[in-house]
Amino acid sequence: MGFNYRKVVIAGYGKIAIDLKEYFASDAELGYRFMGYFDNLSNRSSIRGKVIEIVNIAKSMDINEIYCILPYLDFKEVDILTKFAEDNFIKIHAIPDYRGFLYKNIEVQLYDFIPVLTFSFPAIR
């Protein structure tokens, strides 16, 4: 019905960002409303603005979630967006690039503040 959805933006543009947007659009019942890409390097017409501009427009667009595509952003940008999201009660996600690994069973654990990815291998019989 369109009542229970989250407005999302993607920070960083490339193959991973495009795949994520396609996931959002794949099924309306997932509840995502994609509001645009933000990127510093791409000049494509699909880019709404620079990454830092998210902090200026997120409130007016009533953004609920920010997806940071890590291979396309630098640490400073992610840090700024994280602090902004925390101060404004916006959920923030970091998406690493591990598409080259063929393992579907990936677990993320935190060792203090260090994210550790663990790859599980299927049992061989």
mmCIF file of C-alpha atoms in Angstrom:
data_model
loop_
_atom_site.group_PDB
_atom_site.id
_atom_site.type_symbol
_atom_site.label_atom_id
_atom_site.label_comp_id
_atom_site.label_asym_id
_atom_site.label_seq_id
_atom_site.Cartn_x
_atom_site.Cartn_y
_atom_site.Cartn_z
ATOM 1 C CA MET A 1 0.000 0.000 0.000
ATOM 2 C CA GLY A 2 3.034 2.298 0.271
ATOM 3 C CA PHE A 3 2.644 3.215 3.933
ATOM 4 C CA ASN A 4 5.504 1.282 5.505
ATOM 5 C CA TYR A 5 8.618 2.117 3.511
ATOM 6 C CA ARG A 6 12.086 3.507 4.137
ATOM 7 C CA LYS A 7 13.617 6.298 2.077
ATOM 8 C CA VAL A 8 17.202 5.382 1.257
ATOM 9 C CA VAL A 9 20.202 6.964 -0.470
ATOM 10 C CA ILE A 10 23.403 5.343 -1.691
ATOM 11 C CA ALA A 11 26.757 7.044 -1.093
ATOM 12 C CA GLY A 12 29.238 5.971 -3.765
ATOM 13 C CA TYR A 13 28.519 4.907 -7.332
ATOM 14 C CA GLY A 14 29.604 1.792 -9.197
ATOM 15 C CA LYS A 15 28.578 -1.804 -9.857
ATOM 16 C CA ILE A 16 27.816 -2.571 -6.200
ATOM 17 C CA ALA A 17 25.670 0.559 -5.877
ATOM 18 C CA ILE A 18 23.760 -0.305 -9.049
ATOM 19 C CA ASP A 19 23.176 -3.876 -7.817
ATOM 20 C CA LEU A 20 21.917 -2.541 -4.477
ATOM 21 C CA LYS A 21 19.484 -0.157 -6.170
ATOM 22 C CA GLU A 22 18.202 -3.045 -8.303
ATOM 23 C CA TYR A 23 17.651 -5.045 -5.114
ATOM 24 C CA PHE A 24 15.606 -2.176 -3.654
ATOM 25 C CA ALA A 25 13.498 -2.060 -6.825
ATOM 26 C CA SER A 26 13.140 -5.843 -7.151
ATOM 27 C CA ASP A 27 10.110 -6.087 -4.894
ATOM 28 C CA ALA A 28 7.928 -3.266 -3.583
ATOM 29 C CA GLU A 29 7.128 -5.352 -0.505
ATOM 30 C CA LEU A 30 10.743 -4.970 0.648
ATOM 31 C CA GLY A 31 9.743 -1.452 1.641
ATOM 32 C CA TYR A 32 12.540 0.631 0.116
ATOM 33 C CA ARG A 33 12.081 3.912 -1.717
ATOM 34 C CA PHE A 34 15.335 4.778 -3.470
ATOM 35 C CA MET A 35 16.003 8.520 -3.365
ATOM 36 C CA GLY A 36 19.269 8.677 -5.295
ATOM 37 C CA TYR A 37 22.986 8.111 -5.657
ATOM 38 C CA PHE A 38 25.587 10.516 -4.289
ATOM 39 C CA ASP A 39 29.144 10.321 -5.593
ATOM 40 C CA ASN A 40 32.201 12.545 -5.969
ATOM 41 C CA LEU A 41 33.768 10.987 -9.053
ATOM 42 C CA SER A 42 30.922 10.117 -11.375
ATOM 43 C CA ASN A 43 29.240 12.769 -13.506
ATOM 44 C CA ARG A 44 26.377 10.570 -14.679
ATOM 45 C CA SER A 45 22.932 12.112 -14.795
ATOM 46 C CA SER A 46 21.718 9.587 -12.208
ATOM 47 C CA ILE A 47 23.932 11.170 -9.511
ATOM 48 C CA ARG A 48 21.996 13.608 -7.304
ATOM 49 C CA GLY A 49 25.095 15.263 -5.873
ATOM 50 C CA LYS A 50 28.372 14.920 -4.026
ATOM 51 C CA VAL A 51 28.600 12.550 -1.054
ATOM 52 C CA ILE A 52 28.880 15.363 1.482
ATOM 53 C CA GLU A 53 25.614 16.877 0.177
ATOM 54 C CA ILE A 54 23.745 14.033 1.883
ATOM 55 C CA VAL A 55 24.132 15.891 5.187
ATOM 56 C CA ASN A 56 22.448 18.956 3.667
ATOM 57 C CA ILE A 57 19.458 17.274 2.063
ATOM 58 C CA ALA A 58 18.773 14.187 4.203
ATOM 59 C CA LYS A 59 16.447 16.016 6.581
ATOM 60 C CA SER A 60 14.454 17.741 3.848
ATOM 61 C CA MET A 61 14.105 14.434 1.979
ATOM 62 C CA ASP A 62 13.225 12.624 5.234
ATOM 63 C CA ILE A 63 15.903 9.964 4.596
ATOM 64 C CA ASN A 64 15.704 6.905 6.852
ATOM 65 C CA GLU A 65 18.808 4.997 5.752
ATOM 66 C CA ILE A 66 22.178 5.751 4.159
ATOM 67 C CA TYR A 67 24.114 2.982 2.390
ATOM 68 C CA CYS A 68 27.871 3.634 2.136
ATOM 69 C CA ILE A 69 29.520 1.592 -0.592
ATOM 70 C CA LEU A 70 33.003 1.306 0.911
ATOM 71 C CA PRO A 71 35.109 0.727 -2.202
ATOM 72 C CA TYR A 72 33.853 4.045 -3.610
ATOM 73 C CA LEU A 73 34.247 6.244 -0.508
ATOM 74 C CA ASP A 74 37.158 7.364 1.602
ATOM 75 C CA PHE A 75 37.334 7.058 5.381
ATOM 76 C CA LYS A 76 36.681 10.756 5.978
ATOM 77 C CA GLU A 77 33.398 10.652 4.033
ATOM 78 C CA VAL A 78 32.203 7.558 5.893
ATOM 79 C CA ASP A 79 33.153 9.150 9.219
ATOM 80 C CA ILE A 80 31.217 12.346 8.427
ATOM 81 C CA LEU A 81 28.155 10.399 7.283
ATOM 82 C CA THR A 82 28.290 8.115 10.325
ATOM 83 C CA LYS A 83 28.407 11.029 12.761
ATOM 84 C CA PHE A 84 25.630 12.807 10.874
ATOM 85 C CA ALA A 85 23.457 9.676 10.869
ATOM 86 C CA GLU A 86 24.002 9.114 14.579
ATOM 87 C CA ASP A 87 23.109 12.725 15.416
ATOM 88 C CA ASN A 88 19.963 12.568 13.286
ATOM 89 C CA PHE A 89 18.690 9.064 14.081
ATOM 90 C CA ILE A 90 19.289 7.819 10.542
ATOM 91 C CA LYS A 91 20.326 4.198 10.094
ATOM 92 C CA ILE A 92 23.649 3.838 8.272
ATOM 93 C CA HIS A 93 25.039 0.766 6.530
ATOM 94 C CA ALA A 94 28.535 0.016 5.244
ATOM 95 C CA ILE A 95 28.811 -2.305 2.271
ATOM 96 C CA PRO A 96 32.257 -3.826 1.655
ATOM 97 C CA ASP A 97 33.245 -5.375 -1.656
ATOM 98 C CA TYR A 98 33.678 -9.089 -1.251
ATOM 99 C CA ARG A 99 31.824 -10.114 -4.413
ATOM 100 C CA GLY A 100 34.921 -11.945 -5.632
ATOM 101 C CA PHE A 101 34.476 -14.544 -2.911
ATOM 102 C CA LEU A 102 32.176 -17.363 -3.902
ATOM 103 C CA TYR A 103 31.008 -18.099 -0.381
ATOM 104 C CA LYS A 104 27.440 -17.390 0.544
ATOM 105 C CA ASN A 105 27.904 -18.077 4.238
ATOM 106 C CA ILE A 106 29.590 -14.952 5.528
ATOM 107 C CA GLU A 107 29.361 -13.984 9.161
ATOM 108 C CA VAL A 108 30.303 -10.572 10.530
ATOM 109 C CA GLN A 109 31.624 -10.315 14.067
ATOM 110 C CA LEU A 110 32.969 -7.350 15.967
ATOM 111 C CA TYR A 111 36.256 -7.647 17.813
ATOM 112 C CA ASP A 112 35.869 -4.489 19.859
ATOM 113 C CA PHE A 113 35.383 -1.976 17.013
ATOM 114 C CA ILE A 114 36.978 -4.109 14.295
ATOM 115 C CA PRO A 115 34.576 -5.859 11.902
ATOM 116 C CA VAL A 116 35.776 -9.349 11.017
ATOM 117 C CA LEU A 117 34.286 -11.307 8.125
ATOM 118 C CA THR A 118 34.261 -15.084 8.540
ATOM 119 C CA PHE A 119 33.699 -17.294 5.508
ATOM 120 C CA SER A 120 32.022 -20.648 6.136
ATOM 121 C CA PHE A 121 32.658 -23.476 3.748
ATOM 122 C CA PRO A 122 30.040 -26.085 2.963
ATOM 123 C CA ALA A 123 30.764 -29.500 4.436
ATOM 124 C CA ILE A 124 32.255 -31.934 1.952
ATOM 125 C CA ARG A 125 30.820 -35.418 2.170
#
